[in-house]
Amino acid sequence: LTPVPVPKPFSEPETVRNKKTNLDKLDINQFKLIKLAIISSLHFTSSTDSKSTSSNNKDFLAMFGDELVSCSDGEKIATGDALNGKIVMIYFSAHWCPPCRRFTPALIKFYNQMRNSGSQSNIELVFVSLDREESEYKDYIKDMPWLCTPFDLSDDNKKELTRKYKVSGIPHLVVVDDTDKREIITTDGTSQVSTDPEGENFPWRPKTFSQIWPEMIQTKNGLVESKTIDDKHLMLYFSAHWCPPCRGFTPTLSKAYVDLKAQRDDFELVFVSSDKNQESFDEYYNEMTFWALPFEEREAKSELSKLFGVQGIPSLIMLGPVPKNGGDRPLINDSVRSAIGQGDFTDFPFHPKPYGDLALGADGINDKKCLCILHENGDDEEQNEIIDLVKTIAEEKKESGMMFFYGMQPKGVVPQLRKALKIENKMDDAIMVLLDIPDDGGYYVSDETDITKESAEKFLANPGKRLQLS
């Protein structure tokens, strides 16, 4: 089946969606509760969101409401009684979605097989309906052998579930472990059911980095043992020759690699190719100054993409050195492309910051409340004052969970943001906006043009009338 891309109202123009997937998916924006997603489909997993993979069991159960319903007979059961101590599969789907209707029979077969085998008796599946009409919901669940949330589950619960488990398209199948932390095992259950219909590898725990990483890495001077760089930071560059944005960014990255190597030698950069064949890989790699995962390591490439949630390219991530007592490299930042693009390497190894330049990227804008200050027509002094102001407020409020952005150039998502917020005609002065995508696409616009620390804090405390992205 061919995937249906998830369209975005506005997105970074310098990314493309990975093409390889196993299933059709329909845009979740057809579901009325999810109104908008800003950032490009490359970064479904932001640097902050990637760390939010667990919750305590009490919060986990609360998302489903007090009671679940048996799809087959309508019997109600307390959520805790149904799910405590079990691996839980969460199935987001809808009757109106053709790919869902094609996938559901395969999932029923898989579920019955797993439950009847005896080897996986501690599993449960909960269907979370995204149907619009109760009649469609009832017709859809009548042949399902598992549990489901009630049709009248609150909108808040549905929104929390879809945000928590990164539902950008349906069908979507998530597997959550049976510990009190309720760690996400995988959000790619739909593909796993298709590739592992017998459930031999269930619950599809992803391999660790050390299990995936090959023994040999390709350099410009031949193969070397990968353990020789265990004590160094490691950047992974997911890219491909067929991808125009990648070809645009690669020269910048190649120069940055040379410049950074002249300053320090405690890192290495490895190209992870999505090219279709060895010839394309070789042609593209000849343009690069850094190392590469050998092209024949296709399984490693696929597993690395899964491990780090890479859904589009180009993507550049930063890992720390292998811990001295062993184990996996820690993930420092799953999006360092904008830092490299700025050409300023003083903040190496580029730990995530609570602020950023919208002309270069917008990681986190989808998942958090964000203060954005735009002033594309300001002079250098005015723009520098705003940039310093945003950085100061961000550092002071870094525990708030918010993100803070400035846009001083009509590039990246800045023009699209202005269009979506209907502020294209307010270009003469600086403008301050509080964007709250998690709140169904709510936003607030300040009337203040003299933007200072005091006026920004006053706006954050009392932003005024709520507006709605459409």
mmCIF file of C-alpha atoms in Angstrom, residues 252-449:
data_model
loop_
_atom_site.group_PDB
_atom_site.id
_atom_site.type_symbol
_atom_site.label_atom_id
_atom_site.label_comp_id
_atom_site.label_asym_id
_atom_site.label_seq_id
_atom_site.Cartn_x
_atom_site.Cartn_y
_atom_site.Cartn_z
ATOM 1 C CA THR A 252 27.036 23.577 4.202
ATOM 2 C CA LEU A 253 27.499 20.532 6.409
ATOM 3 C CA SER A 254 30.682 19.440 4.634
ATOM 4 C CA LYS A 255 32.242 22.877 5.165
ATOM 5 C CA ALA A 256 31.056 22.969 8.776
ATOM 6 C CA TYR A 257 32.678 19.576 9.379
ATOM 7 C CA VAL A 258 36.033 20.808 8.101
ATOM 8 C CA ASP A 259 35.780 24.047 10.094
ATOM 9 C CA LEU A 260 34.757 22.276 13.288
ATOM 10 C CA LYS A 261 37.506 19.666 12.889
ATOM 11 C CA ALA A 262 39.990 22.540 12.753
ATOM 12 C CA GLN A 263 38.749 23.621 16.191
ATOM 13 C CA ARG A 264 38.324 20.251 17.924
ATOM 14 C CA ASP A 265 38.662 16.517 17.368
ATOM 15 C CA ASP A 266 36.255 15.125 19.958
ATOM 16 C CA PHE A 267 33.506 14.292 17.468
ATOM 17 C CA GLU A 268 32.780 12.421 14.272
ATOM 18 C CA LEU A 269 30.073 12.796 11.653
ATOM 19 C CA VAL A 270 28.589 9.800 9.809
ATOM 20 C CA PHE A 271 26.340 9.892 6.748
ATOM 21 C CA VAL A 272 23.375 7.482 6.976
ATOM 22 C CA SER A 273 22.125 7.032 3.419
ATOM 23 C CA SER A 274 18.577 6.688 2.140
ATOM 24 C CA ASP A 275 19.852 6.334 -1.428
ATOM 25 C CA LYS A 276 18.300 3.695 -3.629
ATOM 26 C CA ASN A 277 21.491 2.006 -4.819
ATOM 27 C CA GLN A 278 25.249 1.841 -4.374
ATOM 28 C CA GLU A 279 25.901 4.014 -7.423
ATOM 29 C CA SER A 280 23.795 6.890 -6.080
ATOM 30 C CA PHE A 281 25.413 6.492 -2.671
ATOM 31 C CA ASP A 282 28.920 6.635 -4.148
ATOM 32 C CA GLU A 283 28.151 9.702 -6.249
ATOM 33 C CA TYR A 284 26.676 11.552 -3.273
ATOM 34 C CA TYR A 285 29.351 10.482 -0.809
ATOM 35 C CA ASN A 286 32.053 11.826 -3.119
ATOM 36 C CA GLU A 287 30.677 15.307 -2.377
ATOM 37 C CA MET A 288 31.066 14.861 1.399
ATOM 38 C CA THR A 289 34.037 15.473 3.688
ATOM 39 C CA PHE A 290 32.985 13.164 6.530
ATOM 40 C CA TRP A 291 32.424 9.459 7.237
ATOM 41 C CA ALA A 292 29.561 7.149 6.242
ATOM 42 C CA LEU A 293 27.659 4.069 7.267
ATOM 43 C CA PRO A 294 28.568 1.522 4.547
ATOM 44 C CA PHE A 295 25.741 1.369 2.017
ATOM 45 C CA GLU A 296 25.328 -2.388 2.445
ATOM 46 C CA GLU A 297 24.307 -1.834 6.082
ATOM 47 C CA ARG A 298 20.660 -1.427 5.031
ATOM 48 C CA GLU A 299 19.214 -3.063 8.123
ATOM 49 C CA ALA A 300 21.296 -0.822 10.382
ATOM 50 C CA LYS A 301 20.116 2.224 8.460
ATOM 51 C CA SER A 302 16.473 1.192 8.892
ATOM 52 C CA GLU A 303 16.888 0.448 12.603
ATOM 53 C CA LEU A 304 18.661 3.772 13.222
ATOM 54 C CA SER A 305 15.803 5.637 11.553
ATOM 55 C CA LYS A 306 13.309 3.840 13.798
ATOM 56 C CA LEU A 307 15.382 4.346 16.933
ATOM 57 C CA PHE A 308 15.626 8.106 16.456
ATOM 58 C CA GLY A 309 12.197 8.697 14.927
ATOM 59 C CA VAL A 310 13.543 9.952 11.606
ATOM 60 C CA GLN A 311 10.521 10.479 9.359
ATOM 61 C CA GLY A 312 12.033 12.909 6.890
ATOM 62 C CA ILE A 313 15.353 14.092 5.522
ATOM 63 C CA PRO A 314 17.734 15.845 5.830
ATOM 64 C CA SER A 315 17.997 15.139 9.533
ATOM 65 C CA LEU A 316 21.053 15.674 11.731
ATOM 66 C CA ILE A 317 21.263 14.384 15.306
ATOM 67 C CA MET A 318 23.915 14.574 18.030
ATOM 68 C CA LEU A 319 24.873 11.685 20.328
ATOM 69 C CA GLY A 320 27.278 11.740 23.229
ATOM 70 C CA PRO A 321 30.303 9.447 23.666
ATOM 71 C CA VAL A 322 29.826 5.835 24.756
ATOM 72 C CA PRO A 323 29.645 5.899 28.585
ATOM 73 C CA LYS A 324 32.851 4.741 30.281
ATOM 74 C CA ASN A 325 30.989 1.965 32.078
ATOM 75 C CA GLY A 326 29.395 0.803 28.825
ATOM 76 C CA GLY A 327 25.910 1.159 27.420
ATOM 77 C CA ASP A 328 24.388 3.284 24.695
ATOM 78 C CA ARG A 329 25.398 6.713 23.544
ATOM 79 C CA PRO A 330 23.057 9.329 25.072
ATOM 80 C CA LEU A 331 20.928 11.394 22.705
ATOM 81 C CA ILE A 332 21.922 15.038 23.129
ATOM 82 C CA ASN A 333 19.840 16.683 20.417
ATOM 83 C CA ASP A 334 17.727 15.131 17.679
ATOM 84 C CA SER A 335 17.846 18.255 15.502
ATOM 85 C CA VAL A 336 21.118 20.177 15.186
ATOM 86 C CA ARG A 337 20.675 21.233 11.572
ATOM 87 C CA SER A 338 19.797 24.807 12.447
ATOM 88 C CA ALA A 339 22.863 25.142 14.693
ATOM 89 C CA ILE A 340 25.109 23.980 11.875
ATOM 90 C CA GLY A 341 23.336 26.277 9.439
ATOM 91 C CA GLN A 342 24.158 29.305 11.581
ATOM 92 C CA GLY A 343 27.869 28.483 11.391
ATOM 93 C CA ASP A 344 28.401 29.207 15.084
ATOM 94 C CA PHE A 345 29.948 26.210 16.824
ATOM 95 C CA THR A 346 30.617 27.772 20.219
ATOM 96 C CA ASP A 347 27.705 25.857 21.776
ATOM 97 C CA PHE A 348 29.006 22.412 20.757
ATOM 98 C CA PRO A 349 27.613 19.771 21.344
ATOM 99 C CA PHE A 350 24.466 21.801 20.786
ATOM 100 C CA HIS A 351 22.216 20.885 23.692
ATOM 101 C CA PRO A 352 18.594 21.880 22.980
ATOM 102 C CA LYS A 353 17.699 25.444 23.918
ATOM 103 C CA PRO A 354 14.312 26.910 24.821
ATOM 104 C CA TYR A 355 14.652 29.504 22.045
ATOM 105 C CA GLY A 356 15.319 29.575 18.334
ATOM 106 C CA ASP A 357 15.289 31.442 15.027
ATOM 107 C CA LEU A 358 12.134 30.743 13.014
ATOM 108 C CA ALA A 359 14.041 31.415 9.804
ATOM 109 C CA LEU A 360 16.175 28.343 10.518
ATOM 110 C CA GLY A 361 13.760 25.960 12.198
ATOM 111 C CA ALA A 362 10.808 25.614 14.530
ATOM 112 C CA ASP A 363 11.383 22.483 16.585
ATOM 113 C CA GLY A 364 8.931 22.307 19.467
ATOM 114 C CA ILE A 365 6.394 24.758 18.071
ATOM 115 C CA ASN A 366 3.931 21.930 17.530
ATOM 116 C CA ASP A 367 4.087 20.605 21.055
ATOM 117 C CA LYS A 368 4.412 23.590 23.387
ATOM 118 C CA LYS A 369 3.057 27.033 24.066
ATOM 119 C CA CYS A 370 5.368 29.449 22.246
ATOM 120 C CA LEU A 371 6.126 33.155 22.400
ATOM 121 C CA CYS A 372 7.066 34.421 18.932
ATOM 122 C CA ILE A 373 8.372 37.922 18.173
ATOM 123 C CA LEU A 374 8.618 38.939 14.509
ATOM 124 C CA HIS A 375 10.334 42.041 13.096
ATOM 125 C CA GLU A 376 11.598 41.367 9.577
ATOM 126 C CA ASN A 377 11.757 45.100 8.681
ATOM 127 C CA GLY A 378 13.639 46.221 11.771
ATOM 128 C CA ASP A 379 17.143 47.645 11.518
ATOM 129 C CA ASP A 380 20.128 45.704 12.862
ATOM 130 C CA GLU A 381 20.000 47.361 16.280
ATOM 131 C CA GLU A 382 16.273 46.728 16.728
ATOM 132 C CA GLN A 383 16.573 43.113 15.613
ATOM 133 C CA ASN A 384 19.546 42.402 17.862
ATOM 134 C CA GLU A 385 17.673 43.855 20.836
ATOM 135 C CA ILE A 386 14.734 41.529 20.178
ATOM 136 C CA ILE A 387 16.985 38.487 19.747
ATOM 137 C CA ASP A 388 18.706 39.277 23.060
ATOM 138 C CA LEU A 389 15.331 39.826 24.695
ATOM 139 C CA VAL A 390 13.978 36.462 23.516
ATOM 140 C CA LYS A 391 17.089 34.664 24.754
ATOM 141 C CA THR A 392 16.914 36.397 28.143
ATOM 142 C CA ILE A 393 13.232 35.593 28.701
ATOM 143 C CA ALA A 394 13.739 32.012 27.498
ATOM 144 C CA GLU A 395 16.552 31.371 29.942
ATOM 145 C CA GLU A 396 14.603 32.896 32.831
ATOM 146 C CA LYS A 397 11.520 30.826 32.005
ATOM 147 C CA LYS A 398 13.205 27.612 30.876
ATOM 148 C CA GLU A 399 11.394 25.676 33.596
ATOM 149 C CA SER A 400 8.024 26.798 32.231
ATOM 150 C CA GLY A 401 7.989 24.211 29.456
ATOM 151 C CA MET A 402 7.456 26.944 26.854
ATOM 152 C CA MET A 403 9.457 27.704 23.709
ATOM 153 C CA PHE A 404 10.536 31.170 22.599
ATOM 154 C CA PHE A 405 11.197 32.192 18.998
ATOM 155 C CA TYR A 406 12.256 35.236 17.025
ATOM 156 C CA GLY A 407 11.765 35.852 13.297
ATOM 157 C CA MET A 408 13.957 38.566 11.809
ATOM 158 C CA GLN A 409 13.990 37.353 8.208
ATOM 159 C CA PRO A 410 11.163 36.463 5.787
ATOM 160 C CA LYS A 411 12.433 32.890 5.548
ATOM 161 C CA GLY A 412 11.636 29.433 6.885
ATOM 162 C CA VAL A 413 8.199 29.280 8.506
ATOM 163 C CA VAL A 414 8.030 33.049 9.130
ATOM 164 C CA PRO A 415 5.954 33.971 6.036
ATOM 165 C CA GLN A 416 3.640 31.012 6.564
ATOM 166 C CA LEU A 417 3.250 31.882 10.229
ATOM 167 C CA ARG A 418 2.232 35.428 9.371
ATOM 168 C CA LYS A 419 -0.303 34.150 6.852
ATOM 169 C CA ALA A 420 -1.796 31.618 9.267
ATOM 170 C CA LEU A 421 -2.075 34.249 12.012
ATOM 171 C CA LYS A 422 -3.492 36.834 9.588
ATOM 172 C CA ILE A 423 -0.816 39.406 10.409
ATOM 173 C CA GLU A 424 0.741 39.814 6.941
ATOM 174 C CA ASN A 425 -0.170 43.528 6.941
ATOM 175 C CA LYS A 426 1.531 44.280 10.267
ATOM 176 C CA MET A 427 5.095 44.587 8.996
ATOM 177 C CA ASP A 428 6.112 48.086 10.076
ATOM 178 C CA ASP A 429 6.670 47.338 13.763
ATOM 179 C CA ALA A 430 7.677 44.345 15.827
ATOM 180 C CA ILE A 431 4.777 42.060 16.668
ATOM 181 C CA MET A 432 4.447 39.649 19.560
ATOM 182 C CA VAL A 433 2.345 36.473 19.376
ATOM 183 C CA LEU A 434 1.587 33.738 21.887
ATOM 184 C CA LEU A 435 1.012 30.507 19.948
ATOM 185 C CA ASP A 436 -0.629 27.520 21.642
ATOM 186 C CA ILE A 437 -0.992 24.721 19.097
ATOM 187 C CA PRO A 438 -1.690 22.056 21.792
ATOM 188 C CA ASP A 439 -4.779 24.070 22.761
ATOM 189 C CA ASP A 440 -6.572 23.248 19.478
ATOM 190 C CA GLY A 441 -4.565 25.880 17.594
ATOM 191 C CA GLY A 442 -5.232 28.828 19.882
ATOM 192 C CA TYR A 443 -3.181 32.008 19.628
ATOM 193 C CA TYR A 444 -2.992 35.573 20.990
ATOM 194 C CA VAL A 445 -1.660 38.748 19.371
ATOM 195 C CA SER A 446 -0.266 41.653 21.389
ATOM 196 C CA ASP A 447 -1.100 45.265 20.483
ATOM 197 C CA GLU A 448 2.186 46.397 22.029
ATOM 198 C CA THR A 449 4.770 47.573 19.470
#
